[in-house]
Coordinates of C-alpha atoms and ligand atoms in Angstrom, one line a residue:
M1 CA -38.3 2.3 11.1
K2 CA -34.8 1.0 11.7
L3 CA -31.8 2.6 10.0
I4 CA -28.5 0.8 9.9
S5 CA -25.0 1.8 8.6
S6 CA -21.6 0.0 8.8
W7 CA -18.2 1.4 8.0
Q8 CA -14.5 0.5 8.5
A9 CA -12.1 3.4 9.1
P10 CA -8.4 3.3 9.5
S11 CA -6.1 4.9 12.1
N12 CA -3.5 7.4 11.1
I13 CA 0.0 8.4 12.3
A14 CA 0.8 12.1 12.2
I15 CA 4.1 13.1 10.6
V16 CA 3.5 16.8 11.5
K17 CA 1.8 16.7 14.9
Y18 CA -1.4 18.3 16.1
W19 CA -0.7 19.3 19.7
G20 CA -2.7 22.1 21.2
K21 CA -6.3 23.1 20.5
Y22 CA -8.9 25.8 21.1
G23 CA -12.6 26.5 20.7
I24 CA -14.6 23.5 19.6
Q25 CA -11.8 21.1 18.7
L26 CA -9.9 23.5 16.5
P27 CA -6.2 22.8 16.1
C28 CA -3.5 25.5 17.0
N29 CA -1.4 24.3 14.1
P30 CA -1.8 22.4 10.8
S31 CA -0.8 18.7 10.8
I32 CA -0.1 16.1 8.1
S33 CA -0.6 12.4 8.7
L34 CA -0.2 9.0 7.0
T35 CA -3.3 7.0 6.8
L36 CA -2.7 3.4 7.9
Q37 CA -4.0 0.2 6.2
Q38 CA -4.2 -2.6 8.9
A39 CA -5.1 -0.7 12.1
K40 CA -8.9 -0.1 11.6
T41 CA -12.1 0.2 13.5
E42 CA -15.3 -1.4 12.1
T43 CA -18.5 0.1 13.4
K44 CA -22.2 -0.6 12.9
V45 CA -24.8 1.9 14.1
V46 CA -28.4 0.8 14.4
A47 CA -30.9 3.7 14.9
Q48 CA -34.3 2.3 16.0
D49 CA -37.6 3.5 17.5
P50 CA -37.4 4.0 21.3
D51 CA -38.2 1.1 23.6
S52 CA -38.9 2.2 27.1
S53 CA -36.7 -0.6 28.5
Q54 CA -33.5 0.7 26.8
D55 CA -31.1 3.5 27.2
N56 CA -31.1 5.9 24.3
L57 CA -27.4 5.3 23.6
Q58 CA -25.6 2.0 24.0
F59 CA -22.0 1.3 22.9
F60 CA -20.6 -2.2 22.5
L61 CA -16.9 -3.1 21.9
D62 CA -16.4 -6.7 20.6
G63 CA -20.0 -7.5 21.5
E64 CA -19.7 -6.3 25.1
R65 CA -21.5 -3.2 26.5
K66 CA -18.9 -0.5 27.4
P67 CA -20.6 2.4 29.2
G68 CA -17.1 4.0 29.8
F69 CA -17.0 5.0 26.1
E70 CA -20.4 6.5 26.1
P71 CA -19.7 10.0 27.5
K72 CA -17.4 10.8 24.6
I73 CA -20.1 9.7 22.1
W74 CA -22.7 11.8 24.1
A75 CA -20.3 14.8 23.8
L76 CA -20.1 14.3 20.0
L77 CA -23.9 14.0 19.7
Q78 CA -24.3 17.2 21.7
L79 CA -21.9 19.1 19.5
L80 CA -23.6 17.8 16.3
G81 CA -26.9 19.2 17.6
D82 CA -29.5 19.6 14.8
E83 CA -27.1 18.3 12.2
F84 CA -27.7 14.8 13.5
S85 CA -31.4 14.9 14.0
V86 CA -32.0 11.2 14.0
W87 CA -31.0 11.1 17.7
K88 CA -34.1 13.2 18.7
T89 CA -36.5 10.4 17.8
K90 CA -34.5 7.2 17.8
H91 CA -32.3 5.2 20.1
L92 CA -28.7 4.4 19.0
R93 CA -26.9 1.1 19.4
I94 CA -23.3 1.3 18.3
Y95 CA -21.3 -1.9 17.8
S96 CA -17.5 -1.5 17.3
S97 CA -14.5 -3.6 17.0
N98 CA -10.8 -2.8 16.4
T99 CA -8.3 -4.9 14.3
F100 CA -5.6 -4.0 16.8
P101 CA -5.4 -4.4 20.6
H102 CA -6.8 -1.4 22.6
S103 CA -3.6 -1.3 24.6
A104 CA -1.3 -1.1 21.5
G105 CA -1.0 2.6 21.9
I106 CA -2.6 3.1 18.4
A107 CA -5.0 5.9 18.5
S108 CA -8.3 4.0 18.5
S109 CA -10.1 7.3 18.9
A110 CA -9.0 8.3 15.4
S111 CA -10.3 5.2 13.6
G112 CA -13.2 4.8 16.1
M113 CA -14.5 8.4 15.7
A114 CA -14.0 8.3 11.9
A115 CA -16.0 5.1 11.5
L116 CA -18.7 6.4 13.9
A117 CA -19.0 9.7 12.0
L118 CA -19.4 7.9 8.7
C119 CA -22.2 5.7 10.1
L120 CA -24.0 8.6 11.8
L121 CA -23.8 10.7 8.6
E122 CA -25.0 7.9 6.4
I123 CA -28.0 7.3 8.7
E124 CA -28.8 11.0 8.8
C125 CA -28.7 11.2 4.9
A126 CA -31.0 8.2 4.7
F127 CA -33.4 9.7 7.3
R128 CA -33.6 13.0 5.3
G129 CA -33.8 11.2 2.0
Q130 CA -30.6 12.8 0.8
E131 CA -28.3 11.3 -1.8
I132 CA -24.7 10.7 -0.7
D133 CA -22.7 13.3 -2.7
D134 CA -19.0 14.4 -3.1
S135 CA -19.1 16.3 0.2
F136 CA -19.9 13.1 2.2
F137 CA -16.3 12.4 3.4
S138 CA -15.6 16.1 4.1
T139 CA -18.7 16.4 6.3
A140 CA -17.8 13.1 8.0
S141 CA -14.3 14.5 8.6
R142 CA -15.8 17.6 10.3
W143 CA -18.1 15.4 12.4
A144 CA -15.2 13.0 13.4
R145 CA -13.1 16.0 14.5
L146 CA -15.8 16.9 17.0
G147 CA -15.3 13.5 18.6
S148 CA -11.5 13.5 18.4
G149 CA -9.2 15.9 16.5
S150 CA -6.9 13.3 14.9
A151 CA -10.0 11.4 13.7
S152 CA -10.7 14.2 11.1
R153 CA -7.7 12.9 9.1
S154 CA -8.8 9.2 9.0
L155 CA -11.5 9.9 6.4
F156 CA -9.1 9.9 3.5
G157 CA -6.2 7.7 2.2
G158 CA -2.5 8.5 1.7
F159 CA -1.1 11.7 3.2
V160 CA -3.8 14.0 4.7
S161 CA -3.7 17.5 6.1
W162 CA -5.9 19.2 8.7
G163 CA -5.7 22.9 9.4
N164 CA -4.9 26.0 7.4
G165 CA -1.8 26.5 5.3
P166 CA -0.7 27.7 1.9
G167 CA -1.5 25.0 -0.7
L168 CA -3.6 22.9 1.6
N169 CA -7.2 21.9 0.8
S170 CA -8.0 21.4 4.5
N171 CA -9.1 24.0 7.0
L172 CA -9.5 24.3 10.8
E173 CA -12.8 22.2 10.7
T174 CA -12.1 19.6 8.0
A175 CA -9.2 17.6 6.9
A176 CA -8.4 16.8 3.2
P177 CA -5.9 14.8 1.1
L178 CA -2.8 16.7 0.0
P179 CA -3.6 18.5 -3.2
N180 CA -0.4 17.6 -5.1
P181 CA 0.4 14.0 -6.2
V182 CA 2.8 12.4 -3.7
H183 CA 6.1 11.1 -5.3
S184 CA 6.3 7.4 -6.0
V185 CA 9.0 6.8 -3.4
F186 CA 6.5 7.6 -0.7
Q187 CA 3.7 5.5 -2.1
G188 CA 3.0 2.4 0.0
M189 CA 5.2 3.7 2.8
K190 CA 5.7 1.2 5.6
D191 CA 5.1 1.7 9.3
A192 CA 6.3 -1.0 11.6
I193 CA 4.9 -0.2 15.1
L194 CA 7.2 -1.5 17.8
L195 CA 5.3 -2.1 21.0
V196 CA 7.6 -1.0 23.7
D197 CA 5.0 -0.7 26.5
Q198 CA 1.3 -1.4 26.2
S199 CA 0.2 -0.2 29.6
E200 CA -2.4 2.6 30.0
K201 CA -1.0 6.2 29.3
K202 CA -0.2 8.2 32.4
V203 CA -1.6 11.4 30.8
S204 CA -4.4 11.4 28.2
S205 CA -3.9 13.3 24.9
T206 CA -6.8 15.5 25.8
A207 CA -5.0 16.5 29.0
G208 CA -1.8 16.9 27.0
H209 CA -3.4 19.3 24.5
S210 CA -4.8 21.4 27.3
L211 CA -1.3 21.8 28.9
M212 CA -0.3 23.6 25.7
N213 CA -2.6 26.5 26.7
E214 CA -0.1 27.7 29.3
H215 CA 3.1 26.3 27.7
W216 CA 6.1 28.6 27.6
F217 CA 7.1 27.4 24.2
A218 CA 3.6 27.1 22.6
Q219 CA 3.8 29.9 20.1
Q220 CA 7.2 28.8 18.8
R221 CA 5.9 25.2 18.6
F222 CA 2.9 26.3 16.5
K223 CA 5.3 28.3 14.2
Q224 CA 7.6 25.2 13.9
A225 CA 4.7 23.0 12.9
E226 CA 3.5 25.5 10.3
A227 CA 7.1 25.6 8.8
H228 CA 7.3 21.8 8.9
T229 CA 3.9 21.6 7.1
D230 CA 5.2 23.8 4.3
Q231 CA 8.4 21.8 4.1
L232 CA 6.7 18.4 4.1
I233 CA 4.3 19.3 1.3
Q234 CA 7.4 20.1 -0.9
I235 CA 9.3 17.0 0.4
L236 CA 6.4 14.7 -0.5
T237 CA 6.0 16.2 -4.0
D238 CA 9.7 16.1 -4.7
G239 CA 10.4 12.6 -3.3
D240 CA 13.0 14.1 -0.9
V241 CA 13.6 11.2 1.4
E242 CA 16.3 12.9 3.4
G243 CA 14.0 15.9 4.0
F244 CA 11.2 13.5 5.1
I245 CA 13.5 11.8 7.7
E246 CA 14.5 15.2 9.1
V247 CA 11.0 16.5 9.5
A248 CA 9.5 13.3 10.8
E249 CA 12.1 12.7 13.6
N250 CA 12.2 16.4 14.5
E251 CA 8.4 16.5 14.9
A252 CA 8.3 13.3 17.0
L253 CA 10.9 14.7 19.4
S254 CA 9.3 18.1 19.5
L255 CA 6.0 16.6 20.5
H256 CA 7.6 14.8 23.4
A257 CA 9.7 17.8 24.3
M258 CA 6.4 19.7 24.7
M259 CA 5.2 17.0 27.1
M260 CA 8.5 17.1 29.0
T261 CA 8.4 20.9 29.4
S262 CA 4.7 21.3 30.2
S263 CA 3.6 22.4 33.6
S264 CA 3.1 19.9 35.0
S265 CA 5.6 17.9 33.0
Y266 CA 5.5 14.2 32.1
V267 CA 7.5 11.7 30.1
L268 CA 5.8 9.1 27.9
M269 CA 9.0 7.7 26.4
R270 CA 10.5 4.6 28.1
P271 CA 14.1 3.6 28.2
N272 CA 13.5 1.2 25.2
T273 CA 11.9 4.0 23.2
V274 CA 15.2 5.9 23.4
A275 CA 17.3 2.8 22.8
I276 CA 15.3 2.0 19.6
I277 CA 15.6 5.6 18.4
E278 CA 19.4 5.4 18.8
E279 CA 19.6 2.1 17.0
I280 CA 17.6 3.4 14.1
R281 CA 19.9 6.4 13.8
E282 CA 23.0 4.3 14.0
F283 CA 21.7 1.7 11.4
R284 CA 20.8 4.6 9.0
K285 CA 24.3 6.0 9.4
Q286 CA 26.0 2.6 8.9
S287 CA 23.8 1.3 6.0
G288 CA 22.8 4.6 4.3
L289 CA 19.2 3.2 4.1
P290 CA 16.2 5.6 4.5
V291 CA 14.6 4.4 7.7
C292 CA 13.4 6.8 10.4
F293 CA 11.1 6.9 13.4
T294 CA 8.1 8.8 14.6
L295 CA 6.2 8.7 17.9
D296 CA 2.6 9.1 18.8
A297 CA 1.6 10.3 22.3
G298 CA 3.0 7.2 23.8
P299 CA 6.2 5.1 24.2
N300 CA 5.8 2.9 21.1
V301 CA 8.0 3.6 18.1
H302 CA 6.7 3.8 14.5
V303 CA 9.5 2.8 12.2
L304 CA 8.9 4.4 8.8
Y305 CA 10.5 3.5 5.5
P306 CA 9.7 3.5 1.8
A307 CA 8.3 0.2 0.4
A308 CA 11.1 -0.2 -2.1
Y309 CA 13.6 -0.8 0.8
E310 CA 11.5 -3.4 2.6
A311 CA 13.8 -6.4 1.9
R312 CA 16.8 -4.6 3.3
I313 CA 15.2 -2.9 6.3
Q314 CA 12.8 -5.5 7.6
P315 CA 15.5 -7.8 9.1
F316 CA 16.7 -4.9 11.1
V317 CA 13.2 -4.1 12.3
L318 CA 12.6 -7.7 13.4
E319 CA 15.9 -7.6 15.4
L320 CA 14.6 -4.5 17.2
V321 CA 11.3 -6.2 17.9
Q322 CA 13.0 -9.2 19.5
R323 CA 15.6 -7.2 21.5
Y324 CA 13.4 -4.4 22.8
C325 CA 9.7 -5.5 22.5
A326 CA 9.5 -9.1 23.5
G327 CA 8.4 -9.9 19.9
K328 CA 5.5 -7.5 20.0
W329 CA 4.8 -5.3 17.0
L330 CA 2.3 -4.4 14.3
Y331 CA 3.1 -4.3 10.7
D332 CA 1.3 -1.5 8.8
A333 CA 1.6 0.6 5.7
M334 CA 0.0 3.5 3.8
G335 CA -3.8 2.8 3.4
A336 CA -6.5 4.0 1.1
G337 CA -9.0 5.3 3.6
P338 CA -12.4 4.1 4.9
T339 CA -14.6 1.5 3.2
K340 CA -18.2 0.6 3.6
S341 CA -18.5 -2.8 5.3
I342 CA -21.0 -5.6 5.1
T343 CA -20.5 -6.4 8.7
Q344 CA -20.7 -9.4 10.9
L345 CA -20.9 -7.3 14.0
Ligands
2P0_1 C1 -1.7 13.8 16.3 N1 -2.0 13.2 18.6 O1 -1.5 14.7 15.4 C2 -1.3 14.0 17.7 C3 0.1 13.7 17.9 C4 -1.1 12.4 19.4 C5 0.2 12.9 19.1 O2 -4.0 14.1 18.1 O3 -8.5 15.6 22.4 O4 -6.9 11.9 20.5 O5 -9.5 13.8 21.0 O6 -8.7 16.0 19.9 O7 -6.9 13.5 18.6 C6 -4.0 12.6 19.9 O8 -5.0 13.5 20.3 O9 -7.1 14.3 20.9 C7 -3.3 13.4 18.8 P1 -8.5 15.0 21.1 P2 -6.6 13.2 20.0 O10 -2.2 12.7 15.9

């Protein structure tokens, strides 16, 4: 018997950052992210009866076998243990493709692990003869987290939390959408991703997380993220655009400050990252328009602004793209979460 499942899952950009973990992929602080719309991974998993000529796990990216990605998937399958029982009797072929370049500094692990978790869970449900119920996406979030922490947040649309905190529906193991409705000013929020440098990161996020274990400022950082989480929940409910700018930029710079003060320390920002940050702050001061930045664990700048200001802010963004990024950028916005796909993969 062959079992097949296909899903598309989006990437996400954290506004309050997850940086530091313990145990089995548990976060040291709560985080809140914005789910993206355009940056997605599409994955198809085929579980089939063993054939002695084949490996029991094969991963293909854009049709090409990529054994380099397989250890991370093995690790996920080990952590799932009996929960994903299909693997005990069947071989897995995983076909994946991203809508964005691998080198764009977009967390393909977030969308990739989210799409994979959805496929594995759907296959397991079919194997056990279980209906897909309301807990499907929460379980997939927990499974995705075991593959990559930030992936836990890619199972839902809009603004999503992961971790514990007053008024949050998420917990350490599972992400969830924010409980209160988000104010209309933040609906459809834009994220223009300015590609400053697309080369491979010097230090992986997994290594960066582990440097938090011995970091002088770790405990204060975790408290700051908790406070920012509380503040951001209120800001998003109230439609407080000024508050959003303050928290988003402070979180981005705090994340990079942690990297720059780790032992050993490292710098992922490039000169043009800093130049763009300064241009954004100057433009905001001069124009009074609500545009701000955030950063992922890399040099590229995410320019965030409410959809209603698109016409007035986009010309400025395009100017930055030409001046600092040789015309390279990705245009994205708030997305609605994963979708089931009828795939061509
Ligand atoms: C985040 N990042 O909240 C933070 C902010 C990057 C900067 O989570 O080791 O790929 O797989 O759990 O999720 C990137 O780290 O790390 C990340 P693992 P992950 O999005």
